[in-house]
Coordinates of C-alpha atoms in Angstrom, one line a residue:
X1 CA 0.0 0.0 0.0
X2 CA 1.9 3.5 -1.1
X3 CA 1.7 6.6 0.8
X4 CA -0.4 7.9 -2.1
X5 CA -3.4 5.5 -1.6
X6 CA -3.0 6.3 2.4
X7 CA -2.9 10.2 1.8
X8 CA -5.9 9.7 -1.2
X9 CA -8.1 7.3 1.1
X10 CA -7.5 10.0 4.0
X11 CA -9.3 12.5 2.1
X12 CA -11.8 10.3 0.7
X13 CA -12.5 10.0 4.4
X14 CA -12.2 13.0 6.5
X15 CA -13.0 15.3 3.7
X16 CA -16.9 14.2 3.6
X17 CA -17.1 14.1 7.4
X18 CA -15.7 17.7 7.4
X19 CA -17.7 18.5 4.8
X20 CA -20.9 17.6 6.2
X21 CA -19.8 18.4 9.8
X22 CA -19.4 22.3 8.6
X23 CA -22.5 22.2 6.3
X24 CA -24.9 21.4 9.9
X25 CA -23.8 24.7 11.0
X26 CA -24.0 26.9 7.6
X27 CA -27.3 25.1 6.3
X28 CA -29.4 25.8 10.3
X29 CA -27.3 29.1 10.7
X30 CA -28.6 30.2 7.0
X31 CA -32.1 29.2 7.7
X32 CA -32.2 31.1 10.8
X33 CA -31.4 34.3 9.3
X34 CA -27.9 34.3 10.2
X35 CA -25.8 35.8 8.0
X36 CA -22.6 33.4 6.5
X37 CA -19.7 34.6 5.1
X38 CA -17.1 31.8 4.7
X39 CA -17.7 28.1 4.3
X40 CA -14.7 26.5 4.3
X41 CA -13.5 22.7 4.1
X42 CA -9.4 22.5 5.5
X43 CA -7.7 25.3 7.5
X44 CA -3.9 27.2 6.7
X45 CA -3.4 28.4 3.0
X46 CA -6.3 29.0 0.7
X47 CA -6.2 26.3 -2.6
X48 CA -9.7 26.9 -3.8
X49 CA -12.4 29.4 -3.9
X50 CA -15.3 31.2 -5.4
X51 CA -17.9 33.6 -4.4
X52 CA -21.5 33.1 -5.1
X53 CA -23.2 36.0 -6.5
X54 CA -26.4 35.1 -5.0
X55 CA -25.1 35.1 -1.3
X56 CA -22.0 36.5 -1.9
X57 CA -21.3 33.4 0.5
X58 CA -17.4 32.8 -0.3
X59 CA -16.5 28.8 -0.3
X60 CA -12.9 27.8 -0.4
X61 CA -11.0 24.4 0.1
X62 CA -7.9 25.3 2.5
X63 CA -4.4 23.2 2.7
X64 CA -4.7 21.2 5.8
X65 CA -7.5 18.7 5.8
X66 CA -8.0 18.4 9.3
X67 CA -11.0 20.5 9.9
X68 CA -13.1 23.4 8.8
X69 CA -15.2 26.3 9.8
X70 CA -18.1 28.8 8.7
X71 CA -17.4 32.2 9.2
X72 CA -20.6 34.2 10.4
X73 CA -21.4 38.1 11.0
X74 CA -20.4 38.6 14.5
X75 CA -19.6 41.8 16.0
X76 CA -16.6 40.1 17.9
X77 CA -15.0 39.7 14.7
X78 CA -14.8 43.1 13.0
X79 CA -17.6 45.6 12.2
X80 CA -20.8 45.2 11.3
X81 CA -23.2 47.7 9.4
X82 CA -26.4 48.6 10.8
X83 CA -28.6 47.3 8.4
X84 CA -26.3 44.2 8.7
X85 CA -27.0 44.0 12.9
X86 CA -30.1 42.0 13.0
X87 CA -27.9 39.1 10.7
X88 CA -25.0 38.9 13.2
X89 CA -24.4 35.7 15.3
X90 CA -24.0 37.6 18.8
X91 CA -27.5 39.0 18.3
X92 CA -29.4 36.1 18.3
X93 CA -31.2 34.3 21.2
X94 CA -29.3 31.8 23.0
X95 CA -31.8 29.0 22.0
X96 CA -30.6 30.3 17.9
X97 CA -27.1 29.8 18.5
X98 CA -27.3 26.2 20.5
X99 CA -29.1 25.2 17.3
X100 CA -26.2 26.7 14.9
X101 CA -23.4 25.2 17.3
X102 CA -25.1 21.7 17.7
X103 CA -26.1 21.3 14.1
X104 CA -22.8 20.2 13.2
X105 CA -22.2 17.4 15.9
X106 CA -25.4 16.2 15.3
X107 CA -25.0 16.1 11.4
X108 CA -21.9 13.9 12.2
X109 CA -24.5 11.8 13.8
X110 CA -27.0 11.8 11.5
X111 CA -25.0 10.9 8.4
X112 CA -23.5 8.0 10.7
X113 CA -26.9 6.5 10.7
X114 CA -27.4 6.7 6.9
X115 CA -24.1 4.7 6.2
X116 CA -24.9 2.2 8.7
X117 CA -28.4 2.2 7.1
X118 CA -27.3 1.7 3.3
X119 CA -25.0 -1.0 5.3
X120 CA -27.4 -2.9 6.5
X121 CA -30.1 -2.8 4.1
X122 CA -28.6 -5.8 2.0
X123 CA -28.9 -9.5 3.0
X124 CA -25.7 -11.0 5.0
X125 CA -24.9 -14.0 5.9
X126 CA -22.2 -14.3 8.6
X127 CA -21.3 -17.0 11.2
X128 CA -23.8 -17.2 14.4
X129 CA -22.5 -16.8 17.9
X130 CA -21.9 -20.2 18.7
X131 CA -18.4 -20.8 20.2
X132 CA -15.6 -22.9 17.6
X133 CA -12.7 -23.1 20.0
X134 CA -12.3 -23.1 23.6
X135 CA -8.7 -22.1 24.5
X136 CA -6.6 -23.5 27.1
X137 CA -5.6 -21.7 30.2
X138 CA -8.3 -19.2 29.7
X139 CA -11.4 -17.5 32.1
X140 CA -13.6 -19.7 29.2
X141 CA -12.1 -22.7 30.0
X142 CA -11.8 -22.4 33.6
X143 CA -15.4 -21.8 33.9
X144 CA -16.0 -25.1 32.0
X145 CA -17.9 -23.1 28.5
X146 CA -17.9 -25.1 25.7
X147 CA -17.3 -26.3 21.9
X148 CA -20.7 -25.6 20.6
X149 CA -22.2 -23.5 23.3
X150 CA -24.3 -20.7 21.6
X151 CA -23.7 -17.2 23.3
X152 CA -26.8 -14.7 23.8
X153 CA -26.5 -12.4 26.1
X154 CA -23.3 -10.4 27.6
X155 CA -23.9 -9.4 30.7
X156 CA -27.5 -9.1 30.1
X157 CA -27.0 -7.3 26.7
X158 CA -28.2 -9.6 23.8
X159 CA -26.1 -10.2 21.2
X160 CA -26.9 -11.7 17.7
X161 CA -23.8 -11.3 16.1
X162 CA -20.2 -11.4 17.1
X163 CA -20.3 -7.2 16.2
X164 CA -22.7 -7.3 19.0
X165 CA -21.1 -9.5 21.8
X166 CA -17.9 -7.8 20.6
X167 CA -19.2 -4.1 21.5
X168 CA -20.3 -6.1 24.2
X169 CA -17.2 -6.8 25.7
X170 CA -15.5 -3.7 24.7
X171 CA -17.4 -1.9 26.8
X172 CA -15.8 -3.5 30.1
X173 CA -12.6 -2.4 28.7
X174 CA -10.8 -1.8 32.0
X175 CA -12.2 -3.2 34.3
X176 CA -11.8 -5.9 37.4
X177 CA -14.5 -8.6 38.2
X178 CA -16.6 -11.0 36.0
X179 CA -18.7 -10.7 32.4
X180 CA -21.7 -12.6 32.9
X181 CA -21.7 -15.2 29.4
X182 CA -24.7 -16.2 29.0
X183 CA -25.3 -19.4 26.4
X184 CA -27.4 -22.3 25.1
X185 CA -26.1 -25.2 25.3
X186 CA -28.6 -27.7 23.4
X187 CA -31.5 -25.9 24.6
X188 CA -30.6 -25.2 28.2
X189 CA -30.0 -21.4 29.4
X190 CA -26.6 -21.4 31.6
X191 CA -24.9 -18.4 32.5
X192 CA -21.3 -18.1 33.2
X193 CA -19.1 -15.7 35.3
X194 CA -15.8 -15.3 33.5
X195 CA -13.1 -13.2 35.8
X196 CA -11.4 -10.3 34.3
X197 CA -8.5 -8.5 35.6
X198 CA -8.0 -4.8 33.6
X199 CA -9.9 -6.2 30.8
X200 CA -8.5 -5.0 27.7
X201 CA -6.5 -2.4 29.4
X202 CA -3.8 -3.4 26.4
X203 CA -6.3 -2.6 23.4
X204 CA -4.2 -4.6 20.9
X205 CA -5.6 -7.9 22.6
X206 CA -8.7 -9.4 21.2
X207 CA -11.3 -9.7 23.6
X208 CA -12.6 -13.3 22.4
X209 CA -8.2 -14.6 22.8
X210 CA -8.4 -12.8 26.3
X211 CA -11.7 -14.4 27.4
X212 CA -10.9 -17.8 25.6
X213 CA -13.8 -18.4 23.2
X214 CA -13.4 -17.8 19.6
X215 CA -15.7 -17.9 16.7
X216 CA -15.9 -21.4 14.3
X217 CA -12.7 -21.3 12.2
X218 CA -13.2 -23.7 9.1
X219 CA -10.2 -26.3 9.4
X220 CA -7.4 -25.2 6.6
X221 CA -4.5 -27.8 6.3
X222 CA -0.9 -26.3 7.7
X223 CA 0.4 -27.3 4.7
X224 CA 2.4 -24.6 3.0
X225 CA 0.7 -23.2 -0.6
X226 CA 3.6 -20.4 -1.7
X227 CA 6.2 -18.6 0.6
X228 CA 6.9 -15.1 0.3
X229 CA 10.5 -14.2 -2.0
X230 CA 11.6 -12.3 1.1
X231 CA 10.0 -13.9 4.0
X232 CA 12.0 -15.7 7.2
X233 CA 10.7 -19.4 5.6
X234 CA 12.0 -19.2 3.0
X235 CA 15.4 -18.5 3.2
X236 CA 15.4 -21.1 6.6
X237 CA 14.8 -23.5 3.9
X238 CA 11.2 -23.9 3.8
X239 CA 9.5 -25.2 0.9
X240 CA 6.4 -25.6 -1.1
X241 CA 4.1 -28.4 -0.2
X242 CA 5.6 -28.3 3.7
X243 CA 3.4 -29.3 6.3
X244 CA 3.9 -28.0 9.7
X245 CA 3.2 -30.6 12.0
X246 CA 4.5 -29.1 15.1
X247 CA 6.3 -25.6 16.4
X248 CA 8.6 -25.9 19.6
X249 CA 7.7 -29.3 20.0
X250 CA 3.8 -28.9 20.1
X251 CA 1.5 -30.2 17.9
X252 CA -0.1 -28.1 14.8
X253 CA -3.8 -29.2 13.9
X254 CA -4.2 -26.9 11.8
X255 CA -3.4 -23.8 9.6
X256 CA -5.1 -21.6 12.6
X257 CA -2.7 -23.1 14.9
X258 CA 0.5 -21.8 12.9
X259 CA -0.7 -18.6 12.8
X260 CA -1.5 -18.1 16.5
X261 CA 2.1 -19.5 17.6
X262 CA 3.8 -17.2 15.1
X263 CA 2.1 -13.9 15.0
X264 CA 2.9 -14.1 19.1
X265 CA 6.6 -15.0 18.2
X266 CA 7.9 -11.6 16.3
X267 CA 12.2 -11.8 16.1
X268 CA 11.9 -15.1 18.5
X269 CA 13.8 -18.4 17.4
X270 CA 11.2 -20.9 16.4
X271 CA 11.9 -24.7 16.0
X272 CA 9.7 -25.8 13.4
X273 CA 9.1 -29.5 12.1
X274 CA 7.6 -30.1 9.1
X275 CA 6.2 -33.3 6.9
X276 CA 8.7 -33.4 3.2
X277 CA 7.8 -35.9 1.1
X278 CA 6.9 -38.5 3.8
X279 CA 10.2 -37.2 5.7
X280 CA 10.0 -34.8 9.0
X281 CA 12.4 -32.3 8.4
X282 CA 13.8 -29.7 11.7
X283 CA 14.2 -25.9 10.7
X284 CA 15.2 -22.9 12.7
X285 CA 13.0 -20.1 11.6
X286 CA 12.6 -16.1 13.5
X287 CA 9.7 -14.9 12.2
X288 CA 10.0 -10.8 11.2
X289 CA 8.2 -8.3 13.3
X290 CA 5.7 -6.6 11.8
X291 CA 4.2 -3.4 13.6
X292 CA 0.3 -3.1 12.7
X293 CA -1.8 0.5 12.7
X294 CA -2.2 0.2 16.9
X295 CA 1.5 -0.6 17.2
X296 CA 1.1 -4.2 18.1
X297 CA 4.4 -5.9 16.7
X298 CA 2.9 -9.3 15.3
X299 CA 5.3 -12.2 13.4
X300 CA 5.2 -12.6 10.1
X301 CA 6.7 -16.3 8.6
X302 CA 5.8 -15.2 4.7
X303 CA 4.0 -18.4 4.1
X304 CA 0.7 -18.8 2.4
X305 CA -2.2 -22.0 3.2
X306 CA -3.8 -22.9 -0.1
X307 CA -7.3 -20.6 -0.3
X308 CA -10.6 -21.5 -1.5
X309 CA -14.4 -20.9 -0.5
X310 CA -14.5 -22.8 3.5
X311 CA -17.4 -25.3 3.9
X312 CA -18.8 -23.9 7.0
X313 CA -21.3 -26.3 8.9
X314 CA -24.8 -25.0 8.8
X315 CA -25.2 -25.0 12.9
X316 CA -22.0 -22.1 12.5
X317 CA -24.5 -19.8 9.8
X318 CA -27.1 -17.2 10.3
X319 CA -28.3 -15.0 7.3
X320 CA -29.3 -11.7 9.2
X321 CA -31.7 -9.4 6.3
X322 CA -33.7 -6.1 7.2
X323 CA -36.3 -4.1 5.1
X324 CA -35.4 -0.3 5.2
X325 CA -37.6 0.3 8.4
X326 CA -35.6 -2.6 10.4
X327 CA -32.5 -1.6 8.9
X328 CA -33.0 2.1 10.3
X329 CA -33.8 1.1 13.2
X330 CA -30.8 -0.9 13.8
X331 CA -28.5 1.9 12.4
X332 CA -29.9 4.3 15.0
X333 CA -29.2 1.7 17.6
X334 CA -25.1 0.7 16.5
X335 CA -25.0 5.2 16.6
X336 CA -26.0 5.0 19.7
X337 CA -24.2 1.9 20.6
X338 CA -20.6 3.4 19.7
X339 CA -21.7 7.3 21.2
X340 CA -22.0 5.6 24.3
X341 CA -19.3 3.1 23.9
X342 CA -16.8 6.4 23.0
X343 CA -17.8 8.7 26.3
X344 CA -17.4 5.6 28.7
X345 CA -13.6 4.9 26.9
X346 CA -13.4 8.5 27.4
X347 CA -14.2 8.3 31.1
X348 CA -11.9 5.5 32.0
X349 CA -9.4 7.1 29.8
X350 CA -9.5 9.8 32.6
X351 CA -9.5 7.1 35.1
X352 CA -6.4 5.7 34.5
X353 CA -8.4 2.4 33.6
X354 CA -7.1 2.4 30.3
X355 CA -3.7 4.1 28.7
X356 CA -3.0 7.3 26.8
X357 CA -0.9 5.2 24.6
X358 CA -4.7 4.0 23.1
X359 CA -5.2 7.7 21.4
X360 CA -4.8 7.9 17.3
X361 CA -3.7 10.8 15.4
X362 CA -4.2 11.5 12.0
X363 CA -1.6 9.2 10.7
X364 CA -2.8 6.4 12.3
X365 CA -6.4 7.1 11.0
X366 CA -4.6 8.0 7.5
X367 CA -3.3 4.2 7.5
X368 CA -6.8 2.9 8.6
X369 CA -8.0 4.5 5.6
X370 CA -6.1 3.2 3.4
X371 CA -6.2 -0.4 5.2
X372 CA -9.9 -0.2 4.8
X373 CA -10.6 1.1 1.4
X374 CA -8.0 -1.9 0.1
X375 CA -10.4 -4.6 1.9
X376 CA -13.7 -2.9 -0.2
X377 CA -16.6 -0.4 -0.1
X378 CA -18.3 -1.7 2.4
X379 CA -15.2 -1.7 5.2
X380 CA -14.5 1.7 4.1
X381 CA -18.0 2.9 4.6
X382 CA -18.2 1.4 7.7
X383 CA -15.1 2.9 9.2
X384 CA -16.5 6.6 7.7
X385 CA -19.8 5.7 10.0
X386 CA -17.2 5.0 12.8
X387 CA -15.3 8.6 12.2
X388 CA -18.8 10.3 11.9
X389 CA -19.8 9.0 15.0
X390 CA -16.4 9.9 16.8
X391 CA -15.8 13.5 15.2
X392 CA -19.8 14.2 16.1
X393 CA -18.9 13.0 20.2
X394 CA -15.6 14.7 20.4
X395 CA -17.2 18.0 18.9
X396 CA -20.2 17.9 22.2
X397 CA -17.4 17.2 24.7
X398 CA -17.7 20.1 26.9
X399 CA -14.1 21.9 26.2
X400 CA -13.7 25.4 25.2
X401 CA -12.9 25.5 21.4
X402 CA -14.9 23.2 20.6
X403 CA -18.8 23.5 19.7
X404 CA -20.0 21.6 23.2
X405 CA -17.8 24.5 24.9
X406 CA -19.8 26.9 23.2
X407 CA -23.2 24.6 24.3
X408 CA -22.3 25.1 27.8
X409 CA -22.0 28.8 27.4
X410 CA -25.3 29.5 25.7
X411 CA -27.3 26.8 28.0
X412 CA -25.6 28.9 31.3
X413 CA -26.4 31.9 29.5
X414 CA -30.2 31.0 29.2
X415 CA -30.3 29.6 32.7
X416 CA -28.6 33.3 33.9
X417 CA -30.5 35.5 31.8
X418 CA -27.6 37.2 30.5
X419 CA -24.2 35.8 28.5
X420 CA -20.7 34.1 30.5
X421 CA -18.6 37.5 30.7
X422 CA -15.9 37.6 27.8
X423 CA -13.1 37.2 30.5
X424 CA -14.9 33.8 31.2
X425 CA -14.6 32.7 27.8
X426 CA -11.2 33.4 27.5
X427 CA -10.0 32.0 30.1
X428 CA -12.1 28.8 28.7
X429 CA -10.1 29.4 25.7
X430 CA -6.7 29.2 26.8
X431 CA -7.7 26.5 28.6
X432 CA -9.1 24.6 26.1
X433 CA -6.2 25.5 23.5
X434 CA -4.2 23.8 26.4
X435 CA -6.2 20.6 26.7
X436 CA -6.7 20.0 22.7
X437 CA -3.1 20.8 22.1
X438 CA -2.0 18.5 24.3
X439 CA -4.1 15.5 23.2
X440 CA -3.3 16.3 19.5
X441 CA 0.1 16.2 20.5
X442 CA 0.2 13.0 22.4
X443 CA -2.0 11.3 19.7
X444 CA 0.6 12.5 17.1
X445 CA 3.2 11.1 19.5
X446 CA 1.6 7.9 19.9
X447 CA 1.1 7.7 15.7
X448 CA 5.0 8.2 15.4
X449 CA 5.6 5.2 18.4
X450 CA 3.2 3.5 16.2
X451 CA 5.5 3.7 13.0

């Protein structure tokens, strides 16, 4: 994947989101009476702009992509005609101005529910939530779950789909005590209590690996199909038509298998046997570290299992299909779902329950982009819905700068009868210059620790 397709999938991303973040506020503000003069997608250095003769609205396209703004009358800002008074933004009621400053969050939101709408409007079928693997040593197996058993409900929550039980889980990220599991097992309702200990606090874990149960995996041979030209296998002397039959003297059953042991071995000496030719042949292999978008280091052998469609048992499948109605419904529900699931990582992010080192700057998001746009439309959109969602939460967060700092200054203004003095404000300014700096920063350091 080339810079290119990260820096053109990052605008194919954030530009829309900005787009239609900035557009809430100039479409309510315009229909309120409130006159606009600047729309603007990007900050910094002006690339692109006209003026329409109509409004004599100017729009331009600026050099950094990371934002926007619209411009309005406002006495604060320079002078204002007479005949121009009634059109400024400072004299408009409080209740005007909330709706101009929470247009744009709420657009954010909005236009997450569409894409999550046109996602689930067409027929899916996926795998069910019936467990494939219990793994050893785990809360899942010490509890005695099982092979088989078909999950419902996390901690009361029900969940249909792994999406589900995985937003599920996520939201306990942090935390010390038990998830209630509830599952049927051939018709009977049993609940289990698995204990966590900082669940998740390390976001690079999976939940199901930490927990122990894993979806149904279809079983893929270990049985080498092609090896990367620059890969660790290869020049250990691995070949074509290899089957792994054990790593570090314990058994392989299956393709699955060699992937677990190696991605969790980056630059570590593995002792690998494998079946040649009715011959069992000992290599040495150190798989090569590979740092993915979080900064997880993973190993990488650079072999390839033979693909092909999987024959997946029909006990594993669900199809899951909504008219538009259902499908809306559901959307509005998943918005909600992550709004709620982003404040409370917020809040424990303040509690020390789960690490700064979990923020993402734009180049981490950049990468994303690209990462999902390669994988299809539908992965793409679906991360978009994500950033809509998270760009329309961070906007309400109540911090001077940003339009839920301006929320809190209109609602006290209507509760007080008169506006939060300008020395108030900024105060609130500094201080929130200090506070967004400072998480830009650390998310820009954590992007480069990333890299």
């Amino acid at each position: 994947m080339s810079v290119l397709f990260i820096i053109v999938a990052a605008i194919f991303l954030l530009g829309p989101l900005i787009a239609i973040h900035e557009f809430g506020h100039y479409w309510v503000a315009r229909k309120l009476g409130v006159k606009v003069l600047v729309y603007s997608i990007g900050f910094g250095p002006t690339v692109l702009k006209w003026t329409s003769k109509k409004s004599n609205i100017q729009y331009q396209i600026s050099a950094l992509p990371l934002g926007g703004y619209v411009k309005m009358l406002d006495e604060r800002e320079g002078n204002v005609s007479a005949e121009d008074l009634p059109y400024a933004f400072n004299r408009q009621s409080p209740w005007k101005r909330i709706a101009i400053v929470a247009a744009g969050p709420l657009i954010n939101l909005i236009f997450a529910i569409f894409l999550f709408w046109i996602l689930f409007l067409p027929a899916q079928e996926q795998l069910n939530t019936r467990v494939g693997k219990i793994l050893p040593n785990t809360p899942a197996a010490t509890v005695q779950m099982q092979q088989g058993d078909k999950i419902i409900a996390i901690d009361g929550t029900q969940t249909a789909t792994w999406e589900k039980l995985n937003y599920a889980l996520v939201d306990r990220v942090g935390e010390t005590g038990h998830i209630d599991v509830q599952v049927d097992r051939n018709g009977q309702i049993k609940t289990f209590a698995l204990p966590i200990q900082a669940f998740l606090k390390d976001q690079t874990q999976s939940p199901f690996d930490v927990l122990g149960f894993v979806p149904y995996r279809p079983h893929i041979a270990a049985v080498v199909y092609d090896l990367s030209s620059d890969g660790a296998a290869i020049r250990q002397g691995m070949k074509k038509g290899d089957e792994i039959i054990a790593i570090d003297q314990v058994k392989m059953k299956d393709w699955f298998d060699v992937v677990d042991v190696v991605q969790k071995s980056p630059e570590k000496l593995l002792n690998i046997d494998v079946l040649r030719q009715g011959q069992v042949v000992h290599l040495q292999v150190m798989p090569q570290g590979q740092r993915d978008n979080m900064g997880k280091v993973t190993g990488m052998l650079g072999v390839q299992a033979q693909s092909g469609k999987a024959n997946i048992p029909a006990e594993y499948k669900q199809t899951i299909q909504y008219n538009p109605a259902e499908a809306f419904v559901v959307a509005v529900e998943k918005t909600g779902q992550l709004s709620g699931m982003i404040l409370n990582s917020m809040v424990k992010m303040v509690r020390g329950l789960i690490g700064l080192d979990n923020l993402s700057g734009p180049i981490t998001i950049a990468k994303v982009a690209g990462q999902s746009a390669e994988m299809g439309w539908q992965t793409f959109i679906s991360f978009m819905a994500l950033m809509s969602v998270s760009l329309g939460i961070l906007n309400l967060l109540p911090i001077p700068m940003l339009d839920g700092g301006h929320l809190v200054y209109y609602f006290i203004e209507v509760l007080r009868g008169k506006p939060v003095s300008e020395q108030i404000q900024l105060v609130g300014l500094k201080i929130g210059m200090v506070l967004l700096g400072s998480m830009m920063l650390l998310a820009i350091f954590n992007d480069f620790m990333r890299l």
